[in-house]
Amino acid sequence: MRGESEVPSSDDGFTIPVAERVKRLPPYLFGKINKLKYQKRVAGVDVIDLGMGNPTDPPDPLIVEKMTEAVADPRNHRYSVANGIANLRKEVTSRYWKKYGVRLDPDSEVVTCIGSKEGFSHMCLALMGPGDTAIVPSPSFPVHVYAVMLAAGNVIELDVRQPDQFLSNIAYTCEHLYPKPRVVVVNFPHNPSATVIEQDFYVELVRLARKYSFLVISDFAYADICFDGYKAPSFLATPGATEVGVEFTTMSKGFSMAGWRIGFCSGNSEMVRALSTIKGYYDYGLFQPVQIAAIVAMRHCEAAVDSIAAEYQMRRDVFCSGLERLGWEIERPKAGMFVWAKIPEPWAKMGSIDFAMKLLDEGGVAVSPGRGFGEDGEGYLRMAIVENSQRLRQAVKQIGKVMKSEEITAE
């Protein structure tokens, strides 16, 4: 579970003395599925891939046009600045103000990242070291766990699917753990479980952060993909939030710019400065034409974001209705690009990894087994609604055929 890459990598032991941090990484639980998916595609099989949250929709043409124009300018091929060009950081602050009523200083409270995943990983390096502990939500998106581990920190995973209980468990952990946790990671709308919260959750989180002196990292990657009138609240919109934490946003989802690798860290100036310091040693900044195109995207393409969200809502309804007709009990997500579905009986007895393998092998549908997101994910599948509605209907048909193909009995 080191990531969700398309081409599988080997889990065999190393023959050279690699760093202990690499040895600490556990076996890759998506490995078998990715290997089979890769083999089928090499053999020419049309796999319907619902396993990875990889948007299939293109960006708005205006964004591509600006990118093309910027690439043609020879001045844009030099090294950029590690924290992002000034006009881009200003645009981030403008969007935060318009969407969430949050005022930020573009010079001290915003840094551009090579995708939010890179920024999160480097923030862990900036904040944590041996003996430090981070609380992360469970079921867990892989980077939330392994970025902490790669920074030599310890991880405590707390079930996030009941947010009030999650807060209570944070307080309990802080009361009974010594030394107290240094960082608390939150991720709403949550990947993989699609759990959502309201602003009062963050009010309590800020109170706890002040009481127990921990730092907050909010992963706000799915902020733009909301359904049925729900609006995902920003952590930074909470009074006092910038005193205790930062928030990561990305253009991958709402703007369909996943491969462009552009995200942002905003909030506490000292945390932002620490991340900028790390990035100053690791990279020379994002390719400048991407940054210029991102300015145009945020300035002129907000309507396209709303259109993308409406498209995902339609796909959610098509896919969930189909699974419900097959007998699945589905809680329709209010946000994000994933359906977190409990495996129905008797197939649940197989375990999520074996059932996911069966859907891929016999049905040509790739999904992510819940076990790949930790023990709390067992019994579930995460299915990305990234394909168009016609492909999702076909996926439901193929899942139905697999379920009817044979009677599964408990071992």
XYZ file of C-alpha atoms in Angstrom:
411
model
C 0.000 0.000 0.000
C 2.820 2.394 -0.801
C 0.697 4.054 -3.438
C -1.802 3.257 -6.156
C 0.455 3.148 -9.195
C -0.586 1.380 -12.374
C 2.529 -0.743 -12.932
C 3.222 -3.125 -10.048
C 6.545 -3.254 -8.274
C 8.134 -6.213 -6.560
C 7.686 -6.858 -2.849
C 10.710 -9.157 -2.745
C 13.379 -8.439 -0.147
C 16.236 -6.137 -1.080
C 19.670 -7.590 -1.787
C 21.485 -4.359 -0.907
C 21.511 -2.700 2.530
C 18.785 -0.103 1.982
C 17.851 2.490 4.603
C 15.850 1.339 7.599
C 13.050 3.709 6.609
C 12.486 1.672 3.455
C 12.480 -1.597 5.391
C 9.779 -0.184 7.683
C 7.320 -0.026 4.812
C 4.889 -2.983 4.980
C 3.941 -5.254 2.071
C 2.066 -3.612 -0.781
C -1.511 -4.837 -0.391
C -2.659 -3.545 -3.784
C 0.181 -5.434 -5.449
C -1.701 -8.547 -6.598
C -4.522 -6.510 -8.111
C -2.228 -4.075 -9.908
C -0.188 -6.965 -11.284
C -3.273 -8.729 -12.655
C -4.668 -5.462 -14.046
C -1.379 -4.810 -15.799
C -1.265 -8.332 -17.250
C -4.810 -8.078 -18.578
C -4.159 -4.765 -20.250
C -0.972 -6.061 -21.853
C -3.080 -8.971 -23.179
C -5.552 -6.494 -24.698
C -8.374 -6.902 -22.173
C -10.564 -3.810 -21.732
C -10.400 -3.353 -17.960
C -12.904 -0.910 -16.457
C -10.656 0.732 -13.890
C -12.490 1.934 -10.792
C -9.489 1.266 -8.602
C -7.686 4.602 -8.661
C -9.061 8.133 -8.252
C -7.554 9.179 -11.564
C -9.848 11.665 -13.357
C -10.588 10.802 -16.978
C -12.113 14.196 -17.839
C -9.889 16.780 -19.574
C -9.305 20.263 -18.158
C -11.234 23.245 -19.518
C -9.888 24.138 -23.008
C -8.940 27.604 -21.755
C -6.476 26.013 -19.319
C -4.862 23.925 -22.058
C -4.717 26.930 -24.368
C -2.905 28.999 -21.742
C -0.520 26.150 -21.026
C 0.334 25.874 -24.733
C 0.937 29.605 -24.960
C 3.171 29.588 -21.871
C 5.208 26.624 -23.112
C 5.959 28.556 -26.320
C 7.568 31.354 -24.317
C 11.285 30.526 -23.896
C 11.459 32.510 -20.654
C 9.252 29.910 -18.944
C 11.744 27.077 -19.301
C 14.102 28.291 -16.613
C 14.095 27.090 -13.032
C 11.121 28.494 -11.168
C 10.961 29.460 -7.493
C 10.388 26.650 -5.021
C 7.426 28.257 -3.261
C 5.510 29.171 -6.434
C 5.307 32.372 -8.488
C 3.781 35.361 -6.706
C 0.698 35.753 -8.911
C -0.240 32.123 -8.401
C -0.014 32.403 -4.624
C -2.154 35.548 -4.816
C -4.748 33.640 -6.821
C -4.869 30.946 -4.157
C -5.573 33.546 -1.494
C -8.241 35.119 -3.696
C -9.999 31.776 -4.133
C -9.892 31.083 -0.386
C -11.487 34.463 0.261
C -14.230 34.017 -2.352
C -15.098 30.413 -1.405
C -14.525 30.315 2.342
C -14.136 33.887 3.596
C -10.544 33.155 4.647
C -7.898 35.876 4.417
C -4.362 34.655 3.783
C -1.040 36.378 3.176
C 0.253 35.116 -0.196
C 3.860 35.758 0.815
C 3.931 33.959 4.175
C 0.888 31.679 4.325
C 0.845 29.932 0.922
C 3.333 27.652 -0.821
C 2.888 25.834 -4.133
C 3.441 22.065 -4.106
C 4.088 19.472 -6.797
C 0.700 18.006 -6.010
C -0.709 17.928 -2.487
C 0.778 14.454 -1.901
C 4.323 15.767 -2.327
C 3.550 18.715 -0.092
C 2.087 16.516 2.616
C 5.085 14.190 2.556
C 7.571 17.023 2.817
C 5.534 18.670 5.577
C 5.932 15.474 7.595
C 9.700 15.716 7.075
C 9.567 19.327 8.221
C 7.581 18.619 11.399
C 8.439 15.114 12.565
C 11.374 12.983 13.631
C 12.189 9.897 15.692
C 9.880 9.590 18.685
C 7.209 11.927 17.280
C 3.680 10.597 16.798
C 0.932 11.496 14.339
C -2.751 10.629 14.623
C -4.175 9.764 11.204
C -7.716 8.877 10.114
C -8.584 5.243 9.493
C -9.357 3.676 7.029
C -6.194 5.415 5.856
C -5.126 6.880 2.545
C -1.611 5.417 2.159
C 0.411 8.640 2.167
C -1.124 9.704 5.491
C 0.536 6.705 7.116
C 3.718 6.239 5.155
C 4.817 9.869 4.893
C 4.889 9.853 8.687
C 6.834 6.594 8.730
C 9.332 7.867 6.164
C 9.867 10.885 8.420
C 10.789 8.392 11.197
C 7.565 9.128 13.076
C 5.036 6.812 14.696
C 1.428 6.433 13.571
C -1.764 6.038 15.589
C -4.764 5.248 13.363
C -8.210 6.216 14.663
C -11.471 5.269 12.953
C -12.864 8.410 11.337
C -16.264 7.182 10.153
C -18.014 8.607 13.230
C -16.447 12.085 13.397
C -17.622 12.902 16.940
C -16.087 9.677 18.220
C -12.940 10.447 16.255
C -12.622 13.738 18.160
C -13.225 11.981 21.468
C -10.549 9.434 20.639
C -8.095 12.208 19.788
C -8.682 13.753 23.215
C -8.364 10.372 24.939
C -5.098 9.629 23.121
C -3.662 13.023 24.041
C -4.593 12.478 27.693
C -2.979 9.048 27.917
C -0.014 9.155 25.527
C 3.391 10.525 26.519
C 4.856 12.340 24.808
C 1.622 13.703 23.348
C 0.979 13.458 19.596
C 2.780 16.111 17.622
C 0.491 16.103 14.581
C -3.151 15.256 13.862
C -4.074 14.603 10.226
C -7.650 15.145 9.035
C -9.047 14.465 5.590
C -12.596 15.548 4.781
C -14.251 14.682 2.472
C -12.500 11.493 3.453
C -10.659 9.129 1.168
C -11.540 6.256 1.110
C -14.733 6.236 3.237
C -16.329 9.461 1.871
C -17.103 10.580 5.444
C -17.966 14.289 5.646
C -18.237 16.810 8.476
C -19.599 20.293 9.207
C -17.694 23.357 10.402
C -18.345 22.659 14.101
C -16.047 19.631 13.828
C -13.132 21.945 13.118
C -14.123 24.280 15.940
C -13.665 21.399 18.375
C -10.477 20.258 16.637
C -8.908 23.709 17.018
C -9.902 23.710 20.701
C -8.209 20.338 21.196
C -5.122 21.482 19.272
C -4.744 24.444 21.598
C -5.362 22.354 24.706
C -2.933 19.570 23.821
C -0.463 21.563 21.718
C -0.594 19.447 18.570
C -0.398 20.677 14.985
C -3.133 20.026 12.430
C -2.657 19.028 8.807
C -5.905 19.138 6.825
C -5.929 17.245 3.532
C -8.678 19.049 1.595
C -8.122 17.286 -1.726
C -11.823 16.665 -2.482
C -13.068 20.137 -1.568
C -14.463 20.850 -5.034
C -16.424 17.625 -5.589
C -19.606 17.921 -3.508
C -23.155 16.711 -4.125
C -26.786 17.403 -3.216
C -26.060 20.944 -2.045
C -23.420 19.903 0.482
C -20.454 22.272 0.759
C -17.283 20.877 2.310
C -16.041 23.263 5.024
C -12.456 24.478 5.065
C -10.416 23.920 8.204
C -8.891 27.367 7.703
C -12.341 28.991 7.949
C -12.382 28.113 11.662
C -11.376 30.876 14.090
C -7.846 30.178 15.301
C -7.108 27.539 12.645
C -4.092 29.342 11.199
C -2.564 29.398 14.683
C -2.431 25.602 14.841
C -2.351 24.164 11.340
C -2.311 24.160 7.566
C -4.500 22.873 4.766
C -3.526 21.170 1.523
C -5.580 21.743 -1.612
C -5.104 20.485 -5.150
C -6.177 21.201 -8.710
C -6.259 17.503 -9.559
C -9.939 16.888 -8.882
C -12.172 19.885 -9.506
C -10.046 21.244 -12.350
C -9.219 17.762 -13.791
C -5.492 18.571 -13.690
C -4.276 15.416 -11.941
C -1.288 14.781 -14.199
C -0.236 18.423 -14.014
C 0.795 17.865 -10.371
C -0.110 21.143 -8.752
C -1.347 21.746 -5.232
C -0.990 24.196 -2.370
C -0.278 24.352 1.330
C -1.926 27.273 3.130
C -2.237 28.380 6.725
C 0.156 28.707 9.640
C 3.102 30.830 8.518
C 5.713 28.908 10.507
C 4.551 25.553 9.129
C 4.467 27.008 5.618
C 7.977 28.392 6.126
C 9.208 24.996 7.325
C 7.766 23.308 4.240
C 9.264 25.982 1.986
C 12.646 25.380 3.586
C 12.457 21.640 2.891
C 11.313 22.271 -0.690
C 14.161 24.705 -1.203
C 16.545 21.802 -0.748
C 14.526 19.223 -2.703
C 13.276 21.001 -5.821
C 13.429 24.120 -7.988
C 9.690 24.639 -8.144
C 6.927 23.540 -10.462
C 7.274 23.986 -14.252
C 6.298 27.622 -14.745
C 3.813 27.117 -17.632
C 1.784 24.844 -15.322
C 1.700 27.616 -12.728
C 0.605 30.186 -15.307
C -2.155 27.898 -16.558
C -3.274 27.335 -12.976
C -3.698 31.087 -12.502
C -6.043 31.191 -15.505
C -7.893 28.131 -14.213
C -8.658 29.661 -10.822
C -9.412 33.060 -12.296
C -11.723 32.045 -15.150
C -12.795 28.389 -14.879
C -14.814 28.111 -11.672
C -17.905 27.252 -13.716
C -16.027 24.256 -15.102
C -15.436 23.059 -11.531
C -19.165 23.179 -10.854
C -19.781 21.250 -14.075
C -17.282 18.554 -13.064
C -18.981 18.183 -9.671
C -22.376 17.811 -11.380
C -20.901 15.134 -13.656
C -19.580 13.174 -10.685
C -22.952 13.415 -8.972
C -24.639 11.933 -12.052
C -22.088 9.124 -12.142
C -22.594 8.482 -8.431
C -26.343 8.114 -8.942
C -25.953 5.829 -11.959
C -23.422 3.587 -10.252
C -25.089 3.431 -6.838
C -28.509 2.719 -8.360
C -26.989 -0.143 -10.308
C -25.315 -1.673 -7.264
C -28.496 -1.275 -5.224
C -30.391 -3.268 -7.846
C -27.807 -6.015 -7.349
C -28.559 -6.068 -3.623
C -25.703 -3.917 -2.322
C -26.416 -1.687 0.664
C -24.994 1.658 -0.410
C -24.623 4.890 1.508
C -24.411 7.436 -1.271
C -21.468 9.787 -0.744
C -22.054 13.516 -0.324
C -18.650 14.356 -1.758
C -15.537 12.974 -3.409
C -15.033 10.607 -6.320
C -15.388 7.296 -4.480
C -18.178 4.942 -3.492
C -17.245 3.145 -0.260
C -19.325 0.001 -0.484
C -19.826 -2.788 2.018
C -19.367 -6.150 0.325
C -22.655 -8.081 0.459
C -22.974 -11.570 1.848
C -21.948 -14.214 1.105
C -19.073 -12.649 -0.867
C -17.874 -10.683 2.171
C -16.596 -13.981 3.585
C -13.956 -14.065 0.855
C -12.255 -10.958 2.212
C -11.935 -7.710 0.301
C -8.669 -8.574 -1.469
C -9.860 -11.926 -2.843
C -13.242 -10.499 -3.846
C -11.573 -7.586 -5.632
C -9.323 -10.102 -7.426
C -12.390 -12.060 -8.464
C -14.118 -8.975 -9.897
C -11.009 -8.157 -11.910
C -10.203 -11.679 -13.048
C -13.741 -12.750 -13.974
C -15.470 -9.439 -14.590
C -12.762 -7.151 -15.907
C -13.576 -4.514 -13.273
C -10.719 -3.174 -11.141
C -11.577 -1.897 -7.656
C -9.588 -1.183 -4.498
C -10.022 -3.650 -1.616
C -10.807 -2.002 1.686
C -8.063 -3.991 3.400
C -5.577 -1.978 1.400
C -6.507 1.027 3.545
C -5.886 -0.748 6.834
C -7.742 -3.174 9.069
C -10.730 -0.830 9.452
C -11.315 -1.087 5.724
C -11.830 -4.834 5.627
C -15.252 -5.842 4.312
C -15.474 -2.866 1.957
C -14.476 -1.883 -1.550
C -13.491 1.584 -2.697
C -14.770 2.200 -6.222
C -13.805 5.348 -8.094
C -16.527 6.931 -10.235
C -13.981 8.267 -12.708
C -15.385 6.511 -15.784
C -18.319 7.937 -17.744
C -21.879 6.830 -16.988
C -22.013 4.310 -19.840
C -18.850 2.604 -18.615
C -20.179 2.589 -15.044
C -23.395 0.889 -16.213
C -21.271 -1.711 -17.974
C -19.203 -2.173 -14.822
C -22.383 -2.878 -12.840
C -23.428 -5.483 -15.416
C -20.067 -7.220 -15.216
C -20.084 -7.158 -11.412
C -23.564 -8.662 -11.500
C -22.418 -11.491 -13.760
C -19.565 -12.334 -11.409
C -21.905 -12.393 -8.420
C -24.314 -14.734 -10.206
C -21.639 -17.005 -11.652
C -21.280 -19.281 -8.652
C -22.350 -19.778 -5.097
C -19.678 -18.693 -2.604
C -19.415 -20.767 0.519
C -17.454 -20.098 3.650
C -14.204 -21.958 3.934
